[in-house]
PDB file of C-alpha atoms in Angstrom:
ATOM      1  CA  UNK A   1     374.630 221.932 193.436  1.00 89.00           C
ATOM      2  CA  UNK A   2     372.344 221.193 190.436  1.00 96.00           C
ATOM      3  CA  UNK A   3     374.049 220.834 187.114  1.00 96.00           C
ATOM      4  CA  UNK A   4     372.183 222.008 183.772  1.00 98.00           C
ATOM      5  CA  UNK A   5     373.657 219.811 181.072  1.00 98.00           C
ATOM      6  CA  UNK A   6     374.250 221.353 177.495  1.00 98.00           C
ATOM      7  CA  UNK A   7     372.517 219.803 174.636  1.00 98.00           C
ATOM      8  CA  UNK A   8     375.711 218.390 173.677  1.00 98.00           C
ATOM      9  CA  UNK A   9     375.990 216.579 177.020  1.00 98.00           C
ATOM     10  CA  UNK A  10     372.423 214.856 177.080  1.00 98.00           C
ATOM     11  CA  UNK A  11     374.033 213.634 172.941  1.00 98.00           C
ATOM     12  CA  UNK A  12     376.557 212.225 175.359  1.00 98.00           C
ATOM     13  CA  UNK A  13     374.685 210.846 178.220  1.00 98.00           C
ATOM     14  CA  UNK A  14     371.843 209.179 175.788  1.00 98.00           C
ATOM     15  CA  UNK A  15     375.226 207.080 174.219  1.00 98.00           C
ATOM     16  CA  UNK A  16     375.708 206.175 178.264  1.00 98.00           C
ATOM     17  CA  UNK A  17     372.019 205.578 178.462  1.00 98.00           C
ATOM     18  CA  UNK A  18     372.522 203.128 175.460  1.00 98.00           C
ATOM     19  CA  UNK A  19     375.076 200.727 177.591  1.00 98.00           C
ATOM     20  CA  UNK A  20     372.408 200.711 180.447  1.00 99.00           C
ATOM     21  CA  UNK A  21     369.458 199.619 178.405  1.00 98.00           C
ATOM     22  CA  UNK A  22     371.905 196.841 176.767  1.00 98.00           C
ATOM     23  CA  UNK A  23     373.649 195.552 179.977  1.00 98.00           C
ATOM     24  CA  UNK A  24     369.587 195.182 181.352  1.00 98.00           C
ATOM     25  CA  UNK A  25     368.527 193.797 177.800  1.00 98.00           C
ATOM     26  CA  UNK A  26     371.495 191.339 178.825  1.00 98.00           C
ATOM     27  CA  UNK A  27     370.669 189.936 182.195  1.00 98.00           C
ATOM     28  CA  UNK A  28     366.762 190.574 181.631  1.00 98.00           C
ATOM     29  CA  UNK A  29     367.639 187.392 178.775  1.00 98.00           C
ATOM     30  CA  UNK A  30     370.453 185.373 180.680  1.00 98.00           C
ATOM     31  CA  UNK A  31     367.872 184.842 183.539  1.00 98.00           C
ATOM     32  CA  UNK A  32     365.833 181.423 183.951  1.00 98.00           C
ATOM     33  CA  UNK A  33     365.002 179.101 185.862  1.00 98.00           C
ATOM     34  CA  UNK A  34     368.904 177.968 187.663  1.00 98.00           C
ATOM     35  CA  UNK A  35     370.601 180.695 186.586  1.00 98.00           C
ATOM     36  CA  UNK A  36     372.857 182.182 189.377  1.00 98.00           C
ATOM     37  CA  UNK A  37     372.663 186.369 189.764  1.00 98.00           C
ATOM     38  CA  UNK A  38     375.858 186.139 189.988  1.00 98.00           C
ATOM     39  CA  UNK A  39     375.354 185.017 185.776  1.00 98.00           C
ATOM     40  CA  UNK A  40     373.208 188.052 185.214  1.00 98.00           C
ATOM     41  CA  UNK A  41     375.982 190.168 186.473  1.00 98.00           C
ATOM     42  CA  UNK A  42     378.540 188.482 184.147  1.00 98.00           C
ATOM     43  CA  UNK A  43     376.338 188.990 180.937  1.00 98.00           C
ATOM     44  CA  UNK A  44     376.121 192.900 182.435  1.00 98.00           C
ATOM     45  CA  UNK A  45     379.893 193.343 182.539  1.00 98.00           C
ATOM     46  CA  UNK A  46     380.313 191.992 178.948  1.00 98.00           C
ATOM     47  CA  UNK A  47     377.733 194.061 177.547  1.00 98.00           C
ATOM     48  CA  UNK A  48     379.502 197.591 179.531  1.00 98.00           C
ATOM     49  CA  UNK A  49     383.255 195.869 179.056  1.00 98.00           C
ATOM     50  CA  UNK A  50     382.643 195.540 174.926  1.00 98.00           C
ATOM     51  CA  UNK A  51     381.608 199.091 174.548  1.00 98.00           C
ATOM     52  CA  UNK A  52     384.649 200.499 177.083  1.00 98.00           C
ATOM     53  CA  UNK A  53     382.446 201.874 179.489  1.00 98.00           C
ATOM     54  CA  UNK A  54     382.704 201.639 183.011  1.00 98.00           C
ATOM     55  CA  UNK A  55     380.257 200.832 186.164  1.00 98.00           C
ATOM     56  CA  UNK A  56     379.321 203.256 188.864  1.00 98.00           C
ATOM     57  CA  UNK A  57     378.136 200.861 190.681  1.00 98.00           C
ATOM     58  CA  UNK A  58     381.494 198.667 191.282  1.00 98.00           C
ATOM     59  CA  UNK A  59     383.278 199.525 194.030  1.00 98.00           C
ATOM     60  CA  UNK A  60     380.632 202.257 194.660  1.00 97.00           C
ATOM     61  CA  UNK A  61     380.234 202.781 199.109  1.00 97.00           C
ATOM     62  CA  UNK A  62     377.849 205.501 199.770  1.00 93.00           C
ATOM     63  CA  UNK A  63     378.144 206.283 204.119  1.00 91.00           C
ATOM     64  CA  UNK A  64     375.562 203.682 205.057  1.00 90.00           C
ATOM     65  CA  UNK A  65     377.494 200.704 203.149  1.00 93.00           C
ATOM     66  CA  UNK A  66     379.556 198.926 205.546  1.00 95.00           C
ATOM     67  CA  UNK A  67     381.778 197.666 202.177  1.00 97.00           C
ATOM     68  CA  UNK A  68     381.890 198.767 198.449  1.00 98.00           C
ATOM     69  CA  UNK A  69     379.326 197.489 196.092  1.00 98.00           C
ATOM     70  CA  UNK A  70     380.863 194.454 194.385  1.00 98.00           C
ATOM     71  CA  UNK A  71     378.767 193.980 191.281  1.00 98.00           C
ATOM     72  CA  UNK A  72     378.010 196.229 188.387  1.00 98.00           C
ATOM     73  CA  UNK A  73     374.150 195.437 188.818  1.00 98.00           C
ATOM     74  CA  UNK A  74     371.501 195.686 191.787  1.00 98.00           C
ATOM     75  CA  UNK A  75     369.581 191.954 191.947  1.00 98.00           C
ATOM     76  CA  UNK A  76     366.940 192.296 194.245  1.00 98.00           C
ATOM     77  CA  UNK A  77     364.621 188.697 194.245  1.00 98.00           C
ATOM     78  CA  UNK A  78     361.385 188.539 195.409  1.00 98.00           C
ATOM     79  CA  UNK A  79     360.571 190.740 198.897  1.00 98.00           C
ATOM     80  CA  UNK A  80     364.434 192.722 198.208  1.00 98.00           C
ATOM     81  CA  UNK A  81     363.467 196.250 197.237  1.00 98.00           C
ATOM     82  CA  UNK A  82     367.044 197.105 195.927  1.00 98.00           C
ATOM     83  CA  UNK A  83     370.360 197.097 196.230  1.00 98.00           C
ATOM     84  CA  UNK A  84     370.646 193.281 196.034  1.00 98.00           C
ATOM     85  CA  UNK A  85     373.979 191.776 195.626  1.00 98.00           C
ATOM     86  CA  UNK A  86     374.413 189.493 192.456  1.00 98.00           C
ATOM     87  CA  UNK A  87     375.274 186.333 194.735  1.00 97.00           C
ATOM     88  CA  UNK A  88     375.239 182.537 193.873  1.00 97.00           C
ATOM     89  CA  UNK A  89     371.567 182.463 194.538  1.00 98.00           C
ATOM     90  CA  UNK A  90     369.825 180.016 191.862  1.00 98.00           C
ATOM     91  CA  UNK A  91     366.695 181.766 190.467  1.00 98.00           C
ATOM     92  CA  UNK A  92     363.930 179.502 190.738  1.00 98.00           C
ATOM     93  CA  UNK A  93     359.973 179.008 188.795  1.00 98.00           C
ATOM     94  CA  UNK A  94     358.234 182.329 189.605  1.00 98.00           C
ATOM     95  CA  UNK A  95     360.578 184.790 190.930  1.00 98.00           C
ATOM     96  CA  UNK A  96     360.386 188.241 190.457  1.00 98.00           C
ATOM     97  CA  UNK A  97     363.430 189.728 189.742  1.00 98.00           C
ATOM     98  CA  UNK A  98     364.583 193.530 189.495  1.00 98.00           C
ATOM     99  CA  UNK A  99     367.784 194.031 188.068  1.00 99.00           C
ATOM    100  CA  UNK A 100     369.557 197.843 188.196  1.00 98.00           C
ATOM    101  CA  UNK A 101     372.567 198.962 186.498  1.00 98.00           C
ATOM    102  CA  UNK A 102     374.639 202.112 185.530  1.00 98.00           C
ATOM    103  CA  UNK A 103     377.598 202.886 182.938  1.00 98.00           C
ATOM    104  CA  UNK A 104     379.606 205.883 182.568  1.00 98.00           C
ATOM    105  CA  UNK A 105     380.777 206.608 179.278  1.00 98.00           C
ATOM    106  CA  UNK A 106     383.289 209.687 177.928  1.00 98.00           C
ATOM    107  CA  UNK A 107     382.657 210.781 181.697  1.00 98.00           C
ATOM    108  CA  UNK A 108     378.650 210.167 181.396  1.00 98.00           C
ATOM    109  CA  UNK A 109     376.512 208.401 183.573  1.00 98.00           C
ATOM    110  CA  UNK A 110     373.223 206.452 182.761  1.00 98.00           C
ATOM    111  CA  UNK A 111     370.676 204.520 185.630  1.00 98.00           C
ATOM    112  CA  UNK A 112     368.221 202.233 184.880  1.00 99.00           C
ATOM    113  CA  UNK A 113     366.307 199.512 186.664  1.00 98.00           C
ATOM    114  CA  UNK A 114     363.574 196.735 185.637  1.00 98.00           C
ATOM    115  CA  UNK A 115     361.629 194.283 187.297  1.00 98.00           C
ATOM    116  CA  UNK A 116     360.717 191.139 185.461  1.00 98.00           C
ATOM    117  CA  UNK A 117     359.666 187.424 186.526  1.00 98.00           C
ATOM    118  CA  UNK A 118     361.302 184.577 185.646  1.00 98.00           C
ATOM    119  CA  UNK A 119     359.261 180.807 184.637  1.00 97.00           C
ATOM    120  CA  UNK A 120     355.400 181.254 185.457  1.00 97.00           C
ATOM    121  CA  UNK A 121     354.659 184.340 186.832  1.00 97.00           C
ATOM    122  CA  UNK A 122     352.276 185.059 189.776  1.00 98.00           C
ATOM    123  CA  UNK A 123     349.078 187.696 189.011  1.00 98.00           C
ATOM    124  CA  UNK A 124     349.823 189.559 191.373  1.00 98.00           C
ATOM    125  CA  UNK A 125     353.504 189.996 190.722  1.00 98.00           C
ATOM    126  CA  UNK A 126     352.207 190.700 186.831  1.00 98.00           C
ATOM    127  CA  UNK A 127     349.817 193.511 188.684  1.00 98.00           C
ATOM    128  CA  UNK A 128     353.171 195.146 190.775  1.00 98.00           C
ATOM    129  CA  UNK A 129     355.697 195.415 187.952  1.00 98.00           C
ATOM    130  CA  UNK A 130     352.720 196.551 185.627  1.00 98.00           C
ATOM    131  CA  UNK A 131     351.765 198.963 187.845  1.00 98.00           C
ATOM    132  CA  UNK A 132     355.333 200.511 188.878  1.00 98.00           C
ATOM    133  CA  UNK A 133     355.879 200.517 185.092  1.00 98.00           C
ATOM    134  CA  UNK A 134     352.767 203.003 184.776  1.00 98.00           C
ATOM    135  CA  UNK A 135     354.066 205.018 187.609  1.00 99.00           C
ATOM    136  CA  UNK A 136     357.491 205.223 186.008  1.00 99.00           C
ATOM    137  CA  UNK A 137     355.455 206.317 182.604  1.00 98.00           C
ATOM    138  CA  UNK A 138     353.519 209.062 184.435  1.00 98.00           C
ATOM    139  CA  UNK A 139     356.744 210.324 186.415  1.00 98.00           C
ATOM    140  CA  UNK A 140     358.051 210.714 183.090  1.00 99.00           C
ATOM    141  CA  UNK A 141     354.937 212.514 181.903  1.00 98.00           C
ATOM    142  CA  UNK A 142     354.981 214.893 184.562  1.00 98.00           C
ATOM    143  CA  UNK A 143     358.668 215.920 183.938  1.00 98.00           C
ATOM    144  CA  UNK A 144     358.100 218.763 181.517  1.00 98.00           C
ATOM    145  CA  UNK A 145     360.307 222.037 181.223  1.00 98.00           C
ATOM    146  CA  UNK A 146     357.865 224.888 183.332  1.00 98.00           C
ATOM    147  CA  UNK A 147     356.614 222.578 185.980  1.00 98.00           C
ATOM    148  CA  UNK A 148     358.205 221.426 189.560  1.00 98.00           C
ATOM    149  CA  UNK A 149     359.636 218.137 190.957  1.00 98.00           C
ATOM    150  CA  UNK A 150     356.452 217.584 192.906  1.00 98.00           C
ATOM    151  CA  UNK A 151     354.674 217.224 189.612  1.00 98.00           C
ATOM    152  CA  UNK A 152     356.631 214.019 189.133  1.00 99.00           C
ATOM    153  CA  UNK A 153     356.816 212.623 192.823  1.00 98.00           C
ATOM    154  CA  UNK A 154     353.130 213.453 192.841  1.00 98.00           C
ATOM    155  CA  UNK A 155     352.230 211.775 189.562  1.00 98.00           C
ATOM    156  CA  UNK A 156     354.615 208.673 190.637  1.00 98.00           C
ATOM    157  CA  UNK A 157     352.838 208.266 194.522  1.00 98.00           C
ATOM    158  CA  UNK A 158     349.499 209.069 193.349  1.00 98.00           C
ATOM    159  CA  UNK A 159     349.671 205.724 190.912  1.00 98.00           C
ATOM    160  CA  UNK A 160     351.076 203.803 193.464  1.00 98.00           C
ATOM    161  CA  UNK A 161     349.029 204.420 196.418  1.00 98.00           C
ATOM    162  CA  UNK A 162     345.949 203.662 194.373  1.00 98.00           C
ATOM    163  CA  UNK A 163     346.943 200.477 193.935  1.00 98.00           C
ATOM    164  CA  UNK A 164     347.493 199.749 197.761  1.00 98.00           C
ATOM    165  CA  UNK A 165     351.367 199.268 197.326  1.00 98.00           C
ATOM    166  CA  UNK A 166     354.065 200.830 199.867  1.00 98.00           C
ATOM    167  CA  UNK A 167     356.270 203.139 199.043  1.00 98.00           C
ATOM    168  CA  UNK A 168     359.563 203.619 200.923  1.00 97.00           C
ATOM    169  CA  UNK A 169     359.788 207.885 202.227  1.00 90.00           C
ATOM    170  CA  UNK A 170     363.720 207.666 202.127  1.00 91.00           C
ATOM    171  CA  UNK A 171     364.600 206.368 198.945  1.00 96.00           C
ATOM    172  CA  UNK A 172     363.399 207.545 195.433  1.00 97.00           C
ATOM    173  CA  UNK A 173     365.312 209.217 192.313  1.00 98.00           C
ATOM    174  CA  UNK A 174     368.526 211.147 192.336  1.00 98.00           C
ATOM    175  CA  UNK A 175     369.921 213.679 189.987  1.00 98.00           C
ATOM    176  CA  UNK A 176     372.641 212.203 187.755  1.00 98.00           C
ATOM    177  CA  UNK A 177     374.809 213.363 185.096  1.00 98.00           C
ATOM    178  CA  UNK A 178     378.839 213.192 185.287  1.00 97.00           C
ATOM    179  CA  UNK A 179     378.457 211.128 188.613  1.00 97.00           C
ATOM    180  CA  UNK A 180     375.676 208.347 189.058  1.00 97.00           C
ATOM    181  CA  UNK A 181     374.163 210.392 192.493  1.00 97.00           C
ATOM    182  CA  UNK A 182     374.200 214.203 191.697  1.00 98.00           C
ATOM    183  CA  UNK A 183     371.341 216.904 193.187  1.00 98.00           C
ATOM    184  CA  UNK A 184     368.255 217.258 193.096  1.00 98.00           C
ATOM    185  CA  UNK A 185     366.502 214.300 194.703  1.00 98.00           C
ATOM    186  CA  UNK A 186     363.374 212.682 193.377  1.00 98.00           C
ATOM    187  CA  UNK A 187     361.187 211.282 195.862  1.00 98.00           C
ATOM    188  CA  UNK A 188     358.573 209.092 194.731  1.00 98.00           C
ATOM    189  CA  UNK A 189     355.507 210.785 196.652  1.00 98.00           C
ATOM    190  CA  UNK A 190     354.959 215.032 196.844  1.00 98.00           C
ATOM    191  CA  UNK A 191     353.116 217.699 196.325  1.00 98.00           C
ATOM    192  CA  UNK A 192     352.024 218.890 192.657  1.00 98.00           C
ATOM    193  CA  UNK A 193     353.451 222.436 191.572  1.00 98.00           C
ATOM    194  CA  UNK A 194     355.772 222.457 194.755  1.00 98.00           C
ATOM    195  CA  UNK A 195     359.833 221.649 194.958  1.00 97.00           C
ATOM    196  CA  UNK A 196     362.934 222.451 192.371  1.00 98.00           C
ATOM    197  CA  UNK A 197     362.080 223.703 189.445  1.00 98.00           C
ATOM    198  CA  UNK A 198     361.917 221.492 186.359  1.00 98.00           C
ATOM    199  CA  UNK A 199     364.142 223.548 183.336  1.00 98.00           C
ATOM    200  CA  UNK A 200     365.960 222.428 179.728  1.00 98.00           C
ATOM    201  CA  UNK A 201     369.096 220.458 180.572  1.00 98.00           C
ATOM    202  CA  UNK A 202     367.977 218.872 183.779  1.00 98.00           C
ATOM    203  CA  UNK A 203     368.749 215.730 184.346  1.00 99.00           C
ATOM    204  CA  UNK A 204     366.831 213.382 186.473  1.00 99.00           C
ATOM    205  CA  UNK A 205     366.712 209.141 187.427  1.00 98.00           C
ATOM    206  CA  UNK A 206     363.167 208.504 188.255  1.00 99.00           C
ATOM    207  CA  UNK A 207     362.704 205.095 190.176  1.00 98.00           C
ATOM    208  CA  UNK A 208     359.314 204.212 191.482  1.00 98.00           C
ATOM    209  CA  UNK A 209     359.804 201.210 194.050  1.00 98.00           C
ATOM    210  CA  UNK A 210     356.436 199.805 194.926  1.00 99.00           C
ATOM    211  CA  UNK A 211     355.708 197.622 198.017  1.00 98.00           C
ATOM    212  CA  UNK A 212     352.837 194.780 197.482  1.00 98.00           C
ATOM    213  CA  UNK A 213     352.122 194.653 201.048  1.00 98.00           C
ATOM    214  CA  UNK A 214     351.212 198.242 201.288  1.00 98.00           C
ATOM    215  CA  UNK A 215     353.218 199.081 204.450  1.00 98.00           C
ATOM    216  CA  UNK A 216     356.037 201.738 204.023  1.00 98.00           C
ATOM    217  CA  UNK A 217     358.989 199.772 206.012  1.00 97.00           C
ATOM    218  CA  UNK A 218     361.632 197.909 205.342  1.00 98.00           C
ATOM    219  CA  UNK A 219     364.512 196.334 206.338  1.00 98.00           C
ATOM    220  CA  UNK A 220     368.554 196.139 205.495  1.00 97.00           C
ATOM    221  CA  UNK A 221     370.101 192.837 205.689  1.00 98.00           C
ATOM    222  CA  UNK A 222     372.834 191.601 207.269  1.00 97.00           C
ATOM    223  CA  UNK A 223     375.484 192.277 204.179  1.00 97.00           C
ATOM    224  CA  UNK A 224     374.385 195.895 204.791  1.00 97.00           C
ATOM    225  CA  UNK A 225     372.911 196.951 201.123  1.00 98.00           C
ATOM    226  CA  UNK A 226     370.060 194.531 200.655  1.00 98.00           C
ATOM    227  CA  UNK A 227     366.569 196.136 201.616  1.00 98.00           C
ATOM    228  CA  UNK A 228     363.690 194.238 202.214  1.00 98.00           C
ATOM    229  CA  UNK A 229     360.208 194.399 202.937  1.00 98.00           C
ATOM    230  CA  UNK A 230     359.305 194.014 206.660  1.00 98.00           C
ATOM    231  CA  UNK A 231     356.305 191.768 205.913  1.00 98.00           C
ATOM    232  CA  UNK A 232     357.948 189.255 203.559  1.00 98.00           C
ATOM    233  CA  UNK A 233     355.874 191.059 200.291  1.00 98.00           C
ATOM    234  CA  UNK A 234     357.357 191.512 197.023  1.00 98.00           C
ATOM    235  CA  UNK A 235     358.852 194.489 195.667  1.00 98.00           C
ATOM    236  CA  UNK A 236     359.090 196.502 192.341  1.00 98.00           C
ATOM    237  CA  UNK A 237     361.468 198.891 190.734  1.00 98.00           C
ATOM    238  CA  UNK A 238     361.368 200.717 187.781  1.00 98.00           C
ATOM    239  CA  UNK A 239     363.514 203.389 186.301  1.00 98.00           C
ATOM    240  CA  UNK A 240     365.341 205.560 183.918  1.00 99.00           C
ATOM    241  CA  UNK A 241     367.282 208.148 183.249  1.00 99.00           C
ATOM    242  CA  UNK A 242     365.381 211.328 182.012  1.00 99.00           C
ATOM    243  CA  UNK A 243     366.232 214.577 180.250  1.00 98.00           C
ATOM    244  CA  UNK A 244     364.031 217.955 180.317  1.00 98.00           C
ATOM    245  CA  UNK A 245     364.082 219.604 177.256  1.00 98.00           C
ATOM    246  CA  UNK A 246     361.630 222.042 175.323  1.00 98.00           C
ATOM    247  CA  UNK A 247     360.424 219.630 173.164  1.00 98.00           C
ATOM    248  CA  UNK A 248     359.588 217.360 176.156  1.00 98.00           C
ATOM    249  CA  UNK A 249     361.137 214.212 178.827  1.00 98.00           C
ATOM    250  CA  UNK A 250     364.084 212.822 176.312  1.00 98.00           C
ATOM    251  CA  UNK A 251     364.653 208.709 177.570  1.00 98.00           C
ATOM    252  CA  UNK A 252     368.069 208.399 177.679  1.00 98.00           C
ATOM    253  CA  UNK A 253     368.165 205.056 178.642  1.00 98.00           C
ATOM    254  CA  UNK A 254     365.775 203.367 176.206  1.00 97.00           C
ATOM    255  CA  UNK A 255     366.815 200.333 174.336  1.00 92.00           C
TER     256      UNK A 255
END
């Protein structure tokens, strides 16, 4: 079932949205060169503890997960697409990093990912997170009141494929609203004008994940929530949490 949110409610989910884009402003600047992910997750829980919101993520076990989530952010280094747990993994000169977090708020959720490198960064990692930020951008574009979810899967795929990157089928964006994973989903590739109509009060988490290698596949590790890419490329992930209103995509989780 697909939830319309009142304008009141999207006031109340962009003050979730607000946590998010702090806890991420948080870890994004605790990470360097030795810092543990296990570090970025600590300067995530102070930043969601201090303004009495809580994480959807923590504790969150969705059928595939073999155990509950244990962290209140995603770190996924290097070829890990998502779902990364914050372990005591040292980050070291050039890693790319993509950190994802959620609050929930006065009963609100917010979702929000980034992808950043720590030290020197490589071109071509500079070239991935550039590029999945542009397909975030255009997803966003695309997600006007009077057109269809395959406007936005189509506008996100289309960016990605023309820059050779892989894109998983299975996994894309997600309704979201009082829980973190509501209806409709958002896949990240589709067909334009086709798919769930796109209506004031919608709203979505778009979350382009881009491959470097180009192939499609991945794998899950052994802890059961880790995915990676099959041919040892790195990954990207970008995302945020999205209203559709008449006067056009509302951010909710901007800084």
């Amino acid at each position: 079932m697909v939830e319309i949110k009142t304008d009141a409610s999207l006031d109340a989910m962009r003050e979730a949205g607000r946590v998010v884009a702090s806890a991420l402003d948080a870890a994004q600047r605790a990470a360097a060169v030795g810092v543990s992910l296990r570090e970025l997750d600590e300067a995530a829980r102070e930043v969601l503890r201090e303004a009495g919101a809580s994480s959807p993520f923590l504790g969150y076990r969705p059928q595939f997960a073999p155990t509950p989530f244990p962290a209140v952010i995603c770190a996924s280094v290097n070829d890990a697409i998502v779902h990364g747990i914050p372990g005591d993994y040292r980050l070291r000169d050039g890693d790319l990093v993509t950190v994802d977090c959620g609050a929930t708020l006065d009963g609100w959720s917010g979702d929000a990912a980034v992808s950043f490198t720590v030290g020197t960064p490589r071109p071509a990692d500079v070239r991935l997170i550039e590029t999945t930020r542009q397909a975030l951008e255009a997803g966003i574009a695309a997600a006007v009141a009077g057109g269809r979810m395959g406007d936005i899967s189509h506008a996100v795929g289309t960016v990605g494929r023309a820059a050779g990157y892989g894109i998983m089928e299975d996994y894309g964006g997600h309704g979201i609203g009082r829980r973190m994973h509501e209806d409709p989903p958002v896949p990240n590739e589709g067909r334009p004008g086709r798919g769930f109509p796109l209506r004031h009060g919608l709203v979505l988490a778009i979350e382009p994940m881009f491959l470097a290698g180009g192939l499609d596949a991945y794998t899950t590790d052994a802890d059961g929530w880790t995915l990676r890419t099959t041919d040892g490329s790195r990954a990207a992930h970008s995302e945020h949490t999205v209203a559709i209103t008449d006067d056009g995509p509302r951010i909710l989780t901007a800084l």
